[in-house]
């Protein structure tokens, strides 16, 4: 059975070595996949630099990058300002559930503050 195709098989000494496909098919298979990967959450240089150079927590670096106060984030989380201050301290190790709540209050994905 012959199926019509726009592919061209390139052979070398009778052995297939490459296939030429229409660009639309290539783009659908690979370029769009790359664009979807690019939409993954990222961390701005300014945030990463503060964490690495100044040893602040990712939570604090993000909060300050977004121009928010501890009181504002605490209110969004429905906790006290002092409780949130403890969560963003460099030595703090919040649980995953807590990190998810903090990320939601900052409008971020949890992976952006968990590093």
mmCIF file of C-alpha atoms in Angstrom:
data_model
loop_
_atom_site.group_PDB
_atom_site.id
_atom_site.type_symbol
_atom_site.label_atom_id
_atom_site.label_comp_id
_atom_site.label_asym_id
_atom_site.label_seq_id
_atom_site.Cartn_x
_atom_site.Cartn_y
_atom_site.Cartn_z
ATOM 1 C CA UNK A 1 0.000 0.000 0.000
ATOM 2 C CA UNK A 2 1.471 3.352 -1.015
ATOM 3 C CA UNK A 3 0.646 6.321 1.190
ATOM 4 C CA UNK A 4 1.270 9.733 -0.343
ATOM 5 C CA UNK A 5 3.949 11.608 1.587
ATOM 6 C CA UNK A 6 5.957 14.780 1.252
ATOM 7 C CA UNK A 7 8.993 13.260 2.934
ATOM 8 C CA UNK A 8 12.237 12.723 1.100
ATOM 9 C CA UNK A 9 14.559 9.983 2.354
ATOM 10 C CA UNK A 10 18.246 10.595 1.723
ATOM 11 C CA UNK A 11 20.416 7.514 1.507
ATOM 12 C CA UNK A 12 24.130 6.916 1.449
ATOM 13 C CA UNK A 13 25.281 3.623 -0.059
ATOM 14 C CA UNK A 14 21.718 2.384 0.162
ATOM 15 C CA UNK A 15 21.374 3.168 3.873
ATOM 16 C CA UNK A 16 18.872 5.844 4.983
ATOM 17 C CA UNK A 17 20.744 8.688 6.720
ATOM 18 C CA UNK A 18 18.256 11.581 6.783
ATOM 19 C CA UNK A 19 14.692 12.573 6.027
ATOM 20 C CA UNK A 20 13.510 15.886 4.634
ATOM 21 C CA UNK A 21 10.046 16.865 5.874
ATOM 22 C CA UNK A 22 7.858 19.874 5.107
ATOM 23 C CA UNK A 23 8.582 22.813 7.419
ATOM 24 C CA UNK A 24 5.005 22.896 8.747
ATOM 25 C CA UNK A 25 5.351 19.321 9.952
ATOM 26 C CA UNK A 26 8.750 20.047 11.509
ATOM 27 C CA UNK A 27 7.405 23.167 13.236
ATOM 28 C CA UNK A 28 4.412 21.290 14.604
ATOM 29 C CA UNK A 29 6.649 18.582 16.046
ATOM 30 C CA UNK A 30 9.623 20.586 17.343
ATOM 31 C CA UNK A 31 9.279 24.374 17.245
ATOM 32 C CA UNK A 32 5.941 24.468 19.066
ATOM 33 C CA UNK A 33 7.343 22.092 21.677
ATOM 34 C CA UNK A 34 10.238 24.491 22.250
ATOM 35 C CA UNK A 35 7.837 27.405 22.649
ATOM 36 C CA UNK A 36 5.883 25.481 25.274
ATOM 37 C CA UNK A 37 9.107 24.773 27.186
ATOM 38 C CA UNK A 38 9.929 28.484 27.081
ATOM 39 C CA UNK A 39 6.700 29.184 28.980
ATOM 40 C CA UNK A 40 8.003 27.340 32.031
ATOM 41 C CA UNK A 41 8.344 29.532 35.124
ATOM 42 C CA UNK A 42 11.648 31.377 35.360
ATOM 43 C CA UNK A 43 13.532 33.471 37.898
ATOM 44 C CA UNK A 44 14.700 36.978 36.930
ATOM 45 C CA UNK A 45 18.405 37.731 37.189
ATOM 46 C CA UNK A 46 17.745 40.380 39.846
ATOM 47 C CA UNK A 47 16.086 37.836 42.130
ATOM 48 C CA UNK A 48 18.737 35.155 41.622
ATOM 49 C CA UNK A 49 21.561 37.656 42.134
ATOM 50 C CA UNK A 50 20.147 38.828 45.471
ATOM 51 C CA UNK A 51 19.815 35.254 46.703
ATOM 52 C CA UNK A 52 23.324 34.300 45.621
ATOM 53 C CA UNK A 53 25.218 37.500 46.423
ATOM 54 C CA UNK A 54 23.355 38.849 49.435
ATOM 55 C CA UNK A 55 22.287 35.487 50.906
ATOM 56 C CA UNK A 56 18.629 36.546 51.235
ATOM 57 C CA UNK A 57 15.950 33.887 50.878
ATOM 58 C CA UNK A 58 14.272 33.431 47.487
ATOM 59 C CA UNK A 59 10.983 34.397 49.170
ATOM 60 C CA UNK A 60 12.354 37.747 50.361
ATOM 61 C CA UNK A 61 14.108 38.444 47.068
ATOM 62 C CA UNK A 62 10.872 37.814 45.147
ATOM 63 C CA UNK A 63 8.755 39.847 47.583
ATOM 64 C CA UNK A 64 11.040 42.848 47.304
ATOM 65 C CA UNK A 65 11.366 42.417 43.528
ATOM 66 C CA UNK A 66 7.567 42.583 43.301
ATOM 67 C CA UNK A 67 7.488 45.681 45.498
ATOM 68 C CA UNK A 68 5.462 44.087 48.287
ATOM 69 C CA UNK A 69 5.797 44.495 52.045
ATOM 70 C CA UNK A 70 5.787 41.656 54.531
ATOM 71 C CA UNK A 71 2.435 42.911 55.807
ATOM 72 C CA UNK A 72 0.895 42.795 52.324
ATOM 73 C CA UNK A 73 2.016 39.218 51.674
ATOM 74 C CA UNK A 74 1.002 38.161 55.183
ATOM 75 C CA UNK A 75 -2.476 39.611 54.636
ATOM 76 C CA UNK A 76 -2.800 37.687 51.365
ATOM 77 C CA UNK A 77 -1.843 34.514 53.234
ATOM 78 C CA UNK A 78 -4.048 35.363 56.212
ATOM 79 C CA UNK A 79 -1.159 35.107 58.674
ATOM 80 C CA UNK A 80 0.517 37.697 60.876
ATOM 81 C CA UNK A 81 3.383 39.814 59.570
ATOM 82 C CA UNK A 82 5.713 38.302 62.161
ATOM 83 C CA UNK A 83 4.773 34.763 61.068
ATOM 84 C CA UNK A 84 5.538 35.636 57.464
ATOM 85 C CA UNK A 85 8.833 37.269 58.509
ATOM 86 C CA UNK A 86 9.874 33.937 60.006
ATOM 87 C CA UNK A 87 8.897 32.116 56.773
ATOM 88 C CA UNK A 88 11.098 34.338 54.620
ATOM 89 C CA UNK A 89 14.131 34.266 56.916
ATOM 90 C CA UNK A 90 17.213 32.752 55.214
ATOM 91 C CA UNK A 91 17.427 29.901 57.718
ATOM 92 C CA UNK A 92 13.732 29.024 57.391
ATOM 93 C CA UNK A 93 12.786 25.711 55.766
ATOM 94 C CA UNK A 94 9.045 26.027 55.004
ATOM 95 C CA UNK A 95 7.105 22.886 54.164
ATOM 96 C CA UNK A 96 5.948 22.325 50.589
ATOM 97 C CA UNK A 97 2.375 23.258 51.491
ATOM 98 C CA UNK A 98 3.569 26.527 53.008
ATOM 99 C CA UNK A 99 5.753 27.258 49.976
ATOM 100 C CA UNK A 100 2.732 26.754 47.734
ATOM 101 C CA UNK A 101 0.732 29.266 49.803
ATOM 102 C CA UNK A 102 3.574 31.788 49.699
ATOM 103 C CA UNK A 103 3.952 31.344 45.941
ATOM 104 C CA UNK A 104 0.212 31.864 45.444
ATOM 105 C CA UNK A 105 0.327 35.037 47.554
ATOM 106 C CA UNK A 106 3.177 36.326 45.377
ATOM 107 C CA UNK A 107 1.494 35.233 42.140
ATOM 108 C CA UNK A 108 4.262 32.745 41.355
ATOM 109 C CA UNK A 109 4.680 29.047 40.706
ATOM 110 C CA UNK A 110 6.092 27.158 43.722
ATOM 111 C CA UNK A 111 9.156 26.121 41.722
ATOM 112 C CA UNK A 112 10.139 29.792 41.429
ATOM 113 C CA UNK A 113 10.714 30.137 45.171
ATOM 114 C CA UNK A 114 11.868 26.597 45.972
ATOM 115 C CA UNK A 115 15.560 26.571 45.100
#
